[in-house]
mmCIF file with all atom_site columns, C-alpha atoms in Angstrom:
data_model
loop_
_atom_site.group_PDB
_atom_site.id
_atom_site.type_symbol
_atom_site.label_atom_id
_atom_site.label_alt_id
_atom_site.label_comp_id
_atom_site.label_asym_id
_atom_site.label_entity_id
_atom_site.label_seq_id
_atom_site.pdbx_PDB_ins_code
_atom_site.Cartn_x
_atom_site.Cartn_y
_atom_site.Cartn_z
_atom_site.occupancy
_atom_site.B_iso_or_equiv
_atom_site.pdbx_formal_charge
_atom_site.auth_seq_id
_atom_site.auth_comp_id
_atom_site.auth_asym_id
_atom_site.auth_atom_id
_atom_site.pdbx_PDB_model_num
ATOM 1   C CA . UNK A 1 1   ? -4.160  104.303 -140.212 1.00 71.00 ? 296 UNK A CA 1
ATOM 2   C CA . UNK A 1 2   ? -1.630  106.147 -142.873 1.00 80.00 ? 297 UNK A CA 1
ATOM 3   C CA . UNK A 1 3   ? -5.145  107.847 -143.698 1.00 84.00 ? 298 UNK A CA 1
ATOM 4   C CA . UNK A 1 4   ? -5.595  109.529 -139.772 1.00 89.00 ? 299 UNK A CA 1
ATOM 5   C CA . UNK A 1 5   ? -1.811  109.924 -138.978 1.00 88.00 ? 300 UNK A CA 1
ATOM 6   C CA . UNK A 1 6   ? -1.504  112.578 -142.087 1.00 92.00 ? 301 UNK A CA 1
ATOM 7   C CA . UNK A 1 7   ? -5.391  113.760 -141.180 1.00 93.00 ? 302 UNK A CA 1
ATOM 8   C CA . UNK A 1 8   ? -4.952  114.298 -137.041 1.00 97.00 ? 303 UNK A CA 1
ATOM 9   C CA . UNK A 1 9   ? -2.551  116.574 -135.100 1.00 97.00 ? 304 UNK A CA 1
ATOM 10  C CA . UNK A 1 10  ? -1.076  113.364 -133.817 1.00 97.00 ? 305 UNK A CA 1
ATOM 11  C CA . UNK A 1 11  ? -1.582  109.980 -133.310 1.00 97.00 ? 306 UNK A CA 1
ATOM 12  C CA . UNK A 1 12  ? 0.479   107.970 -130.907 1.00 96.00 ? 307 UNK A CA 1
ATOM 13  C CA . UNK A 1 13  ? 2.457   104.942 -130.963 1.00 95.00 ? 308 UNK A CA 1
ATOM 14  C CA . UNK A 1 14  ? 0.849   101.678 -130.631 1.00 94.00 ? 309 UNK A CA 1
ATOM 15  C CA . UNK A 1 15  ? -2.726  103.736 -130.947 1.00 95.00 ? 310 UNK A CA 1
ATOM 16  C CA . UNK A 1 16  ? -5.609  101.978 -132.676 1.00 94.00 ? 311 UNK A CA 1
ATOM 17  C CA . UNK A 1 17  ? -8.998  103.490 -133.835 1.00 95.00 ? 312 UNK A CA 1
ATOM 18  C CA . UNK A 1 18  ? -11.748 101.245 -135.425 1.00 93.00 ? 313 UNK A CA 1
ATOM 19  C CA . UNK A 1 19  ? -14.174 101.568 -137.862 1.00 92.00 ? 314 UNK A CA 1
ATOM 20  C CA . UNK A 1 20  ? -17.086 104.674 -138.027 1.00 95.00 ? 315 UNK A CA 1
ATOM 21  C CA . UNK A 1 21  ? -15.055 107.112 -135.615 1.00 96.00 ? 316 UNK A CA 1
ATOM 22  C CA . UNK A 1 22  ? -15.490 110.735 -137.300 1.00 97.00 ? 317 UNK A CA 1
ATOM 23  C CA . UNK A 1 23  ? -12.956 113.429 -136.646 1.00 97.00 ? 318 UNK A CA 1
ATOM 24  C CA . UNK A 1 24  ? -14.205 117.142 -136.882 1.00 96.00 ? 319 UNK A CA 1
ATOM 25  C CA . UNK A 1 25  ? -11.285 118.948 -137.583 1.00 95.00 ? 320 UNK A CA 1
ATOM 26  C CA . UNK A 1 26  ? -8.337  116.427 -136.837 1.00 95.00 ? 321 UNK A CA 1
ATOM 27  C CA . UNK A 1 27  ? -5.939  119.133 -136.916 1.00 96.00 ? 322 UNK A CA 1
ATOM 28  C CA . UNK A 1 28  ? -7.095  119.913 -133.140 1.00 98.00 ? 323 UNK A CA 1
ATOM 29  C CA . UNK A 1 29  ? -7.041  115.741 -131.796 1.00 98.00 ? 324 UNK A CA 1
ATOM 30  C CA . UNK A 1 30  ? -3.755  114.530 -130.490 1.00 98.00 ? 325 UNK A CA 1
ATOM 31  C CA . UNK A 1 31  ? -4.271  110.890 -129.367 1.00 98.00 ? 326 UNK A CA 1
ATOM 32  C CA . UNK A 1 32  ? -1.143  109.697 -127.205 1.00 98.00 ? 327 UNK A CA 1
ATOM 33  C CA . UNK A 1 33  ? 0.296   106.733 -127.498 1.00 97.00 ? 328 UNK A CA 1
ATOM 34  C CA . UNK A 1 34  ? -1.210  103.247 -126.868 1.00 97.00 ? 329 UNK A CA 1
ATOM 35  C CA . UNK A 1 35  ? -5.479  104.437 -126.875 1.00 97.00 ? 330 UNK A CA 1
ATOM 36  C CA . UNK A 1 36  ? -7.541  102.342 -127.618 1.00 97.00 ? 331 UNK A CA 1
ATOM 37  C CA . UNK A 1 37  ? -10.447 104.138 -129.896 1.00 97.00 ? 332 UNK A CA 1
ATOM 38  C CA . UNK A 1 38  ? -13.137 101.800 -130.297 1.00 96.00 ? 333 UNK A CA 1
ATOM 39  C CA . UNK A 1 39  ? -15.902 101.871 -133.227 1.00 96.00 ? 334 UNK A CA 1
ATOM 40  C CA . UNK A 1 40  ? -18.298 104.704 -133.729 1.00 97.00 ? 335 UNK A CA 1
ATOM 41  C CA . UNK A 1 41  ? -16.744 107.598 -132.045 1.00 98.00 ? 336 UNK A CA 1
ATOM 42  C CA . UNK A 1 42  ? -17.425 111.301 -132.406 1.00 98.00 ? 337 UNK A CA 1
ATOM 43  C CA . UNK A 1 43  ? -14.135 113.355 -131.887 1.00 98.00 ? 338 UNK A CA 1
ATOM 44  C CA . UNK A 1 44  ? -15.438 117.314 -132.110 1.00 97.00 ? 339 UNK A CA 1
ATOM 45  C CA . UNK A 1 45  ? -12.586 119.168 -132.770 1.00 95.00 ? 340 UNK A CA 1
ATOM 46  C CA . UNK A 1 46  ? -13.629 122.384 -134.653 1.00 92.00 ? 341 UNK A CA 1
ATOM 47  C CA . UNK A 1 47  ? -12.435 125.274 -132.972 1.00 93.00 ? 342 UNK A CA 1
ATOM 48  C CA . UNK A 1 48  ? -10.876 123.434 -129.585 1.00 98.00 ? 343 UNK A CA 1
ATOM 49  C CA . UNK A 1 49  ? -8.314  121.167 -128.948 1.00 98.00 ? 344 UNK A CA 1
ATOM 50  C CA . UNK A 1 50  ? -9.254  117.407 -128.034 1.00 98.00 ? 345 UNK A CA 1
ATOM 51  C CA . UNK A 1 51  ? -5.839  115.377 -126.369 1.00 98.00 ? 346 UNK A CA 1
ATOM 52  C CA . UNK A 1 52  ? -4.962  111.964 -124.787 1.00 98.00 ? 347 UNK A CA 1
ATOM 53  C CA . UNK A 1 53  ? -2.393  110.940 -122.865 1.00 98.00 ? 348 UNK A CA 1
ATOM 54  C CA . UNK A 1 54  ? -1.054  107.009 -122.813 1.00 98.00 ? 349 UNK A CA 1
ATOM 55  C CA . UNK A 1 55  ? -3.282  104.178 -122.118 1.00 98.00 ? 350 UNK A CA 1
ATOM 56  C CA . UNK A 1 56  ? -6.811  105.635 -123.045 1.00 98.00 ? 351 UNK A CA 1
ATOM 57  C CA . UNK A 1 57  ? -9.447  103.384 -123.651 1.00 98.00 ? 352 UNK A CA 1
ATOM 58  C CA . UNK A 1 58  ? -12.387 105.074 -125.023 1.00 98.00 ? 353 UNK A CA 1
ATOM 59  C CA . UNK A 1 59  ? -15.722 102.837 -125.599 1.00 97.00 ? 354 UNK A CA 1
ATOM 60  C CA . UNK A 1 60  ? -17.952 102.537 -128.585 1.00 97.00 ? 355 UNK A CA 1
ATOM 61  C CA . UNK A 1 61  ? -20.162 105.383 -129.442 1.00 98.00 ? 356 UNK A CA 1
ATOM 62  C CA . UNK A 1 62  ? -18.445 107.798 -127.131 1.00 98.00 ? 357 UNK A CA 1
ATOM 63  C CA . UNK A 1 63  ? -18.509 111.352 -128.085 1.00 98.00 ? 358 UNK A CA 1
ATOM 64  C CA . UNK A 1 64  ? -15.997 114.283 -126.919 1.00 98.00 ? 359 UNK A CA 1
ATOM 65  C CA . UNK A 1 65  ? -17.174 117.650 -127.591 1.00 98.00 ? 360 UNK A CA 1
ATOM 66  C CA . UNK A 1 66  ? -15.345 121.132 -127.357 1.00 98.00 ? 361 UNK A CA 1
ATOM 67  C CA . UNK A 1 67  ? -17.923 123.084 -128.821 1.00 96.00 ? 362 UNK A CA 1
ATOM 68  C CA . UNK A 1 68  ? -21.420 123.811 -128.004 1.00 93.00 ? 363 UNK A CA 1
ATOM 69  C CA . UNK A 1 69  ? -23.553 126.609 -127.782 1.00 92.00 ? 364 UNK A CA 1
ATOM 70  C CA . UNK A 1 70  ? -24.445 129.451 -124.315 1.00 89.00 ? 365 UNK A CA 1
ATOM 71  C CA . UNK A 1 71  ? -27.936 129.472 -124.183 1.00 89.00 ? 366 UNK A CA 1
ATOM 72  C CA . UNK A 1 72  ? -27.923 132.982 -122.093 1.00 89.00 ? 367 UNK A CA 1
ATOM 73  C CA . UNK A 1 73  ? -26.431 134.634 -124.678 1.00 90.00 ? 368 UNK A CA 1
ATOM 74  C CA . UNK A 1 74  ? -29.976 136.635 -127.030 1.00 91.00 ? 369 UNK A CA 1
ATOM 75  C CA . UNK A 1 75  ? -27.592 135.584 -130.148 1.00 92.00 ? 370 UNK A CA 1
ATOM 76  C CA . UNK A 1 76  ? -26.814 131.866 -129.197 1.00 89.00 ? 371 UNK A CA 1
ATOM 77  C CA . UNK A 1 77  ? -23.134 132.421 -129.579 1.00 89.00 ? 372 UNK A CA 1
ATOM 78  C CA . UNK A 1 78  ? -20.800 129.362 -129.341 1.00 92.00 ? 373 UNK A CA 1
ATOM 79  C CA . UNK A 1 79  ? -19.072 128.526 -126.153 1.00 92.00 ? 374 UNK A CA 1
ATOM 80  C CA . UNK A 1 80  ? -16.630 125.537 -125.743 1.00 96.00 ? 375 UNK A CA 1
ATOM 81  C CA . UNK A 1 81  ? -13.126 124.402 -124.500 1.00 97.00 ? 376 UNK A CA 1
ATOM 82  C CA . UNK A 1 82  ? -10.690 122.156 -124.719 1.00 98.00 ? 377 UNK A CA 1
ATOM 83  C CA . UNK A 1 83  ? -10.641 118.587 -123.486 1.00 98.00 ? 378 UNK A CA 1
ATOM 84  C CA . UNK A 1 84  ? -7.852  116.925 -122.154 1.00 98.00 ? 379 UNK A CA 1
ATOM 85  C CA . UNK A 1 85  ? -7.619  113.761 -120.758 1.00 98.00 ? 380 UNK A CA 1
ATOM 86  C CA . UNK A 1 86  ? -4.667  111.963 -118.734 1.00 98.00 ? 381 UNK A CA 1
ATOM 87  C CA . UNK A 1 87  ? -3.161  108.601 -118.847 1.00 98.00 ? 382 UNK A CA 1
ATOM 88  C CA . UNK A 1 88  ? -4.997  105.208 -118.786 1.00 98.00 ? 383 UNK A CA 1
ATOM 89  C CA . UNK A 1 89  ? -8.588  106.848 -118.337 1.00 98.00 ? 384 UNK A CA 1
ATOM 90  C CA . UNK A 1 90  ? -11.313 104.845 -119.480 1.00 98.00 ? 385 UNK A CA 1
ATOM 91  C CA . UNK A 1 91  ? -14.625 106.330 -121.004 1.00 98.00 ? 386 UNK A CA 1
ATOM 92  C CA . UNK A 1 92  ? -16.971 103.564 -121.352 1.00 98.00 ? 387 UNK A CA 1
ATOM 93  C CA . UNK A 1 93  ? -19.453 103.111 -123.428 1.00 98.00 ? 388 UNK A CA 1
ATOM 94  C CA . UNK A 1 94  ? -21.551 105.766 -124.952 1.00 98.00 ? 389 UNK A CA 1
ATOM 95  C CA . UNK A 1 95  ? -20.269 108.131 -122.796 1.00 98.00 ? 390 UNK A CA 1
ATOM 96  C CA . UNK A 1 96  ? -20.669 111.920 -123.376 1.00 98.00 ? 391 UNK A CA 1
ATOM 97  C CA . UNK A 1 97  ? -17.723 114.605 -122.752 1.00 98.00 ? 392 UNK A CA 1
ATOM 98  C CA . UNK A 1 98  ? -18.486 118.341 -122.720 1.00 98.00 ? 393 UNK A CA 1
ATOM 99  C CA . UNK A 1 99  ? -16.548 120.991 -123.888 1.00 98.00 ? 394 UNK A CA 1
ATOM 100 C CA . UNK A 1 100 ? -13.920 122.487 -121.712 1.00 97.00 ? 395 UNK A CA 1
ATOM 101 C CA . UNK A 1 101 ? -13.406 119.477 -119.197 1.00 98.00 ? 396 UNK A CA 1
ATOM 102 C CA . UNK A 1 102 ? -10.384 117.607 -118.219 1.00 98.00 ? 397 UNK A CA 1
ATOM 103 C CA . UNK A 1 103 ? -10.036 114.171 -117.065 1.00 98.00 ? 398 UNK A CA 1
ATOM 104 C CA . UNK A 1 104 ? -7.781  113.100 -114.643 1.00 98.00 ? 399 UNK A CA 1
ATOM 105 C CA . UNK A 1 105 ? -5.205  110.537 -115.025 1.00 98.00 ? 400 UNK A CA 1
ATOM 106 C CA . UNK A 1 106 ? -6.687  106.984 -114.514 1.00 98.00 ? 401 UNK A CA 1
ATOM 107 C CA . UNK A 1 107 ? -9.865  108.144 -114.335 1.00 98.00 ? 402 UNK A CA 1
ATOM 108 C CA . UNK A 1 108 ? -13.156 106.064 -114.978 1.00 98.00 ? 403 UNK A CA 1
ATOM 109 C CA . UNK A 1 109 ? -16.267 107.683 -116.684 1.00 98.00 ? 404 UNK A CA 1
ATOM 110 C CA . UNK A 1 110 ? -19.439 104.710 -116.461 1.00 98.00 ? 405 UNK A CA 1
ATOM 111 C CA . UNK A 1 111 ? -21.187 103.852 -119.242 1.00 98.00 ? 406 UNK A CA 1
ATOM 112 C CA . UNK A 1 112 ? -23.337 106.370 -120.933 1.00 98.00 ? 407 UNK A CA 1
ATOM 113 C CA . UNK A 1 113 ? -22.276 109.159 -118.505 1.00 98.00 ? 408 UNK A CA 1
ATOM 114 C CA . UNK A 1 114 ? -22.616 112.960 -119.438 1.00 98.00 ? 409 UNK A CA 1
ATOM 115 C CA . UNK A 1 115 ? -19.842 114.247 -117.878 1.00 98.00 ? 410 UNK A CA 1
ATOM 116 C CA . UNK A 1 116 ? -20.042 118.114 -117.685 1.00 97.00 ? 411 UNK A CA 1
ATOM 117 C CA . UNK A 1 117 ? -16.895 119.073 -115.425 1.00 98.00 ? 412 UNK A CA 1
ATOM 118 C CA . UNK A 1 118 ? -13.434 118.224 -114.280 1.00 98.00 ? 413 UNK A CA 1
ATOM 119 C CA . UNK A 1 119 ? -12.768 114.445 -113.200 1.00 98.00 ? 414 UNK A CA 1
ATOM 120 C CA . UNK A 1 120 ? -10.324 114.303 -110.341 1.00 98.00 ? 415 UNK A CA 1
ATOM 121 C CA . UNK A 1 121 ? -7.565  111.488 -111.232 1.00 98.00 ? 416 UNK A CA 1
ATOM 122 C CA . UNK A 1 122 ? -8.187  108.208 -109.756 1.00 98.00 ? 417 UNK A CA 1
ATOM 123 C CA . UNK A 1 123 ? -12.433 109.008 -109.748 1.00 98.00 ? 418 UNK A CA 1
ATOM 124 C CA . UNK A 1 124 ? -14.897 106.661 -110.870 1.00 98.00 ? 419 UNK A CA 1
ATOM 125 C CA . UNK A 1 125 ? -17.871 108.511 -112.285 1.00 98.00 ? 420 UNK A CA 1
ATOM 126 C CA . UNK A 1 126 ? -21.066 107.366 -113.701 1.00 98.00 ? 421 UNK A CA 1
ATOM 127 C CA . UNK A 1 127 ? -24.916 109.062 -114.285 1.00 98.00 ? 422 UNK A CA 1
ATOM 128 C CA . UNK A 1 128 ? -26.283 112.121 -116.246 1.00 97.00 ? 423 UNK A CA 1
ATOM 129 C CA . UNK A 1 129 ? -24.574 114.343 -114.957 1.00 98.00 ? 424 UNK A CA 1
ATOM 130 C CA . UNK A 1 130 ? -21.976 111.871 -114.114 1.00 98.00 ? 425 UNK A CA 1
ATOM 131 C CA . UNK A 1 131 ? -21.104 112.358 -110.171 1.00 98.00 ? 426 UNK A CA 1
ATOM 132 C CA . UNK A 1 132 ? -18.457 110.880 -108.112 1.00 98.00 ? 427 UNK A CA 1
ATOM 133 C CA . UNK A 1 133 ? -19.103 106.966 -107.437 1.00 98.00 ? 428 UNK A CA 1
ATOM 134 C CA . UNK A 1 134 ? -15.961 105.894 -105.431 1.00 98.00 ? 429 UNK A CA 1
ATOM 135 C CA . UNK A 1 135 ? -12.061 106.272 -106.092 1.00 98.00 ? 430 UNK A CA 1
ATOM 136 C CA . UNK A 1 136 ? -9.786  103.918 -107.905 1.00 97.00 ? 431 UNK A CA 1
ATOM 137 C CA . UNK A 1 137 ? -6.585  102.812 -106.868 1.00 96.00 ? 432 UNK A CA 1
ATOM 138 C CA . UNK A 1 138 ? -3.568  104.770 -108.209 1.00 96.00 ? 433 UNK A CA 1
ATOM 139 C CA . UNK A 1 139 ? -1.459  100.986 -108.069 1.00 96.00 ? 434 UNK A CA 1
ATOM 140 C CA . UNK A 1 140 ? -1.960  100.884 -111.930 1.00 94.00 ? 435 UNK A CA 1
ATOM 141 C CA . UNK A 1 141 ? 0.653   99.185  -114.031 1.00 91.00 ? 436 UNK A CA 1
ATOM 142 C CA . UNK A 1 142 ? -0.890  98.322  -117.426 1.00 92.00 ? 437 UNK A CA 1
ATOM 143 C CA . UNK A 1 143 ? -0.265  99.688  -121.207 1.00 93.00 ? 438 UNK A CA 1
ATOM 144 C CA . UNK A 1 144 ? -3.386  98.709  -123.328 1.00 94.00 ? 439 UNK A CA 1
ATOM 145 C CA . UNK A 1 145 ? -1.870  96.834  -126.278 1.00 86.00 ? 440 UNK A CA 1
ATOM 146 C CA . UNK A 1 146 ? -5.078  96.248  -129.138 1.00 80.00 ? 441 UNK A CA 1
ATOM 147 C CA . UNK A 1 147 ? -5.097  93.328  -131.015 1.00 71.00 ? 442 UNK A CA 1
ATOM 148 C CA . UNK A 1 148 ? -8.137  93.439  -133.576 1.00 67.00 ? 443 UNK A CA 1
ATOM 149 C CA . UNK A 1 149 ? -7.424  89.757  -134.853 1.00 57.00 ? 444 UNK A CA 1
ATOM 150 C CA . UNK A 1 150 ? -7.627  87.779  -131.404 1.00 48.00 ? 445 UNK A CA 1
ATOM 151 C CA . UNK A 1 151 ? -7.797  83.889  -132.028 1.00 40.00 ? 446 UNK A CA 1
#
């Protein structure tokens, strides 16, 4: 952890990230406090910022993007955005986040979801694209506290 707090832009209290995650430019990922970064996730931060707020529980394998490429343009010039997403969201597993979207606080992206614009807060969304499933309460009280050696 001493490793990513001097490597990312900033890494919140109380935030844990497990093994395999790769950081593409760290200088650009701000992870708020209390996330909850689970194993093999893909953090592209090369030219765009990537940030969290509190309480973000991102699933294994999940991959947040900011840069990609415009496929109208004759010299396939880059195109991307920043990502920001709000307090106690949950990506699940395997999910996909394109450049240039924000998610809403207490959002809910479904398991291996491509989500390629804005999240509303309180929105569950699932399915390639990922497209509005049903709303979630706003009544939420919990801070995600990780504890990697349960009993």
């Amino acid at each position: 952890m001493i490793y990513l707090k001097a490597y990312l832009a900033k890494v919140g209290l109380g935030t844990s990230v497990q093994m395999g995650c790769r950081f593409l430019n760290g200088r650009k990922v701000y992870l708020g406090d209390r996330n909850v970064i689970n194993f093999g996730c893909l953090f592209d931060g090369r030219h765009y910022k990537i940030q969290t707020g509190s309480d973000v529980s991102i699933g294994p394998e999940a991959a947040i993007l900011t840069l990609g490429h415009d496929p109208q343009l004759p010299e396939f010039g880059d195109k991307g955005g920043d990502v920001i997403i709000g307090d106690r969201v949950w990506i699940a597993y395997r999910s996909i986040i394109l450049p240039g979207v924000r998610i809403g606080e207490g959002a809910v992206v479904g398991a291996g979801s491509v989500v390629t614009k804005d999240v509303e807060p309180y929105t569950i969304v699932a399915g390639s694209p990922a497209r509005f499933v049903k709303k979630r309460s706003p009544d939420l009280h919990y801070t995600l506290n990780y504890q990697p050696w349960l009993l």
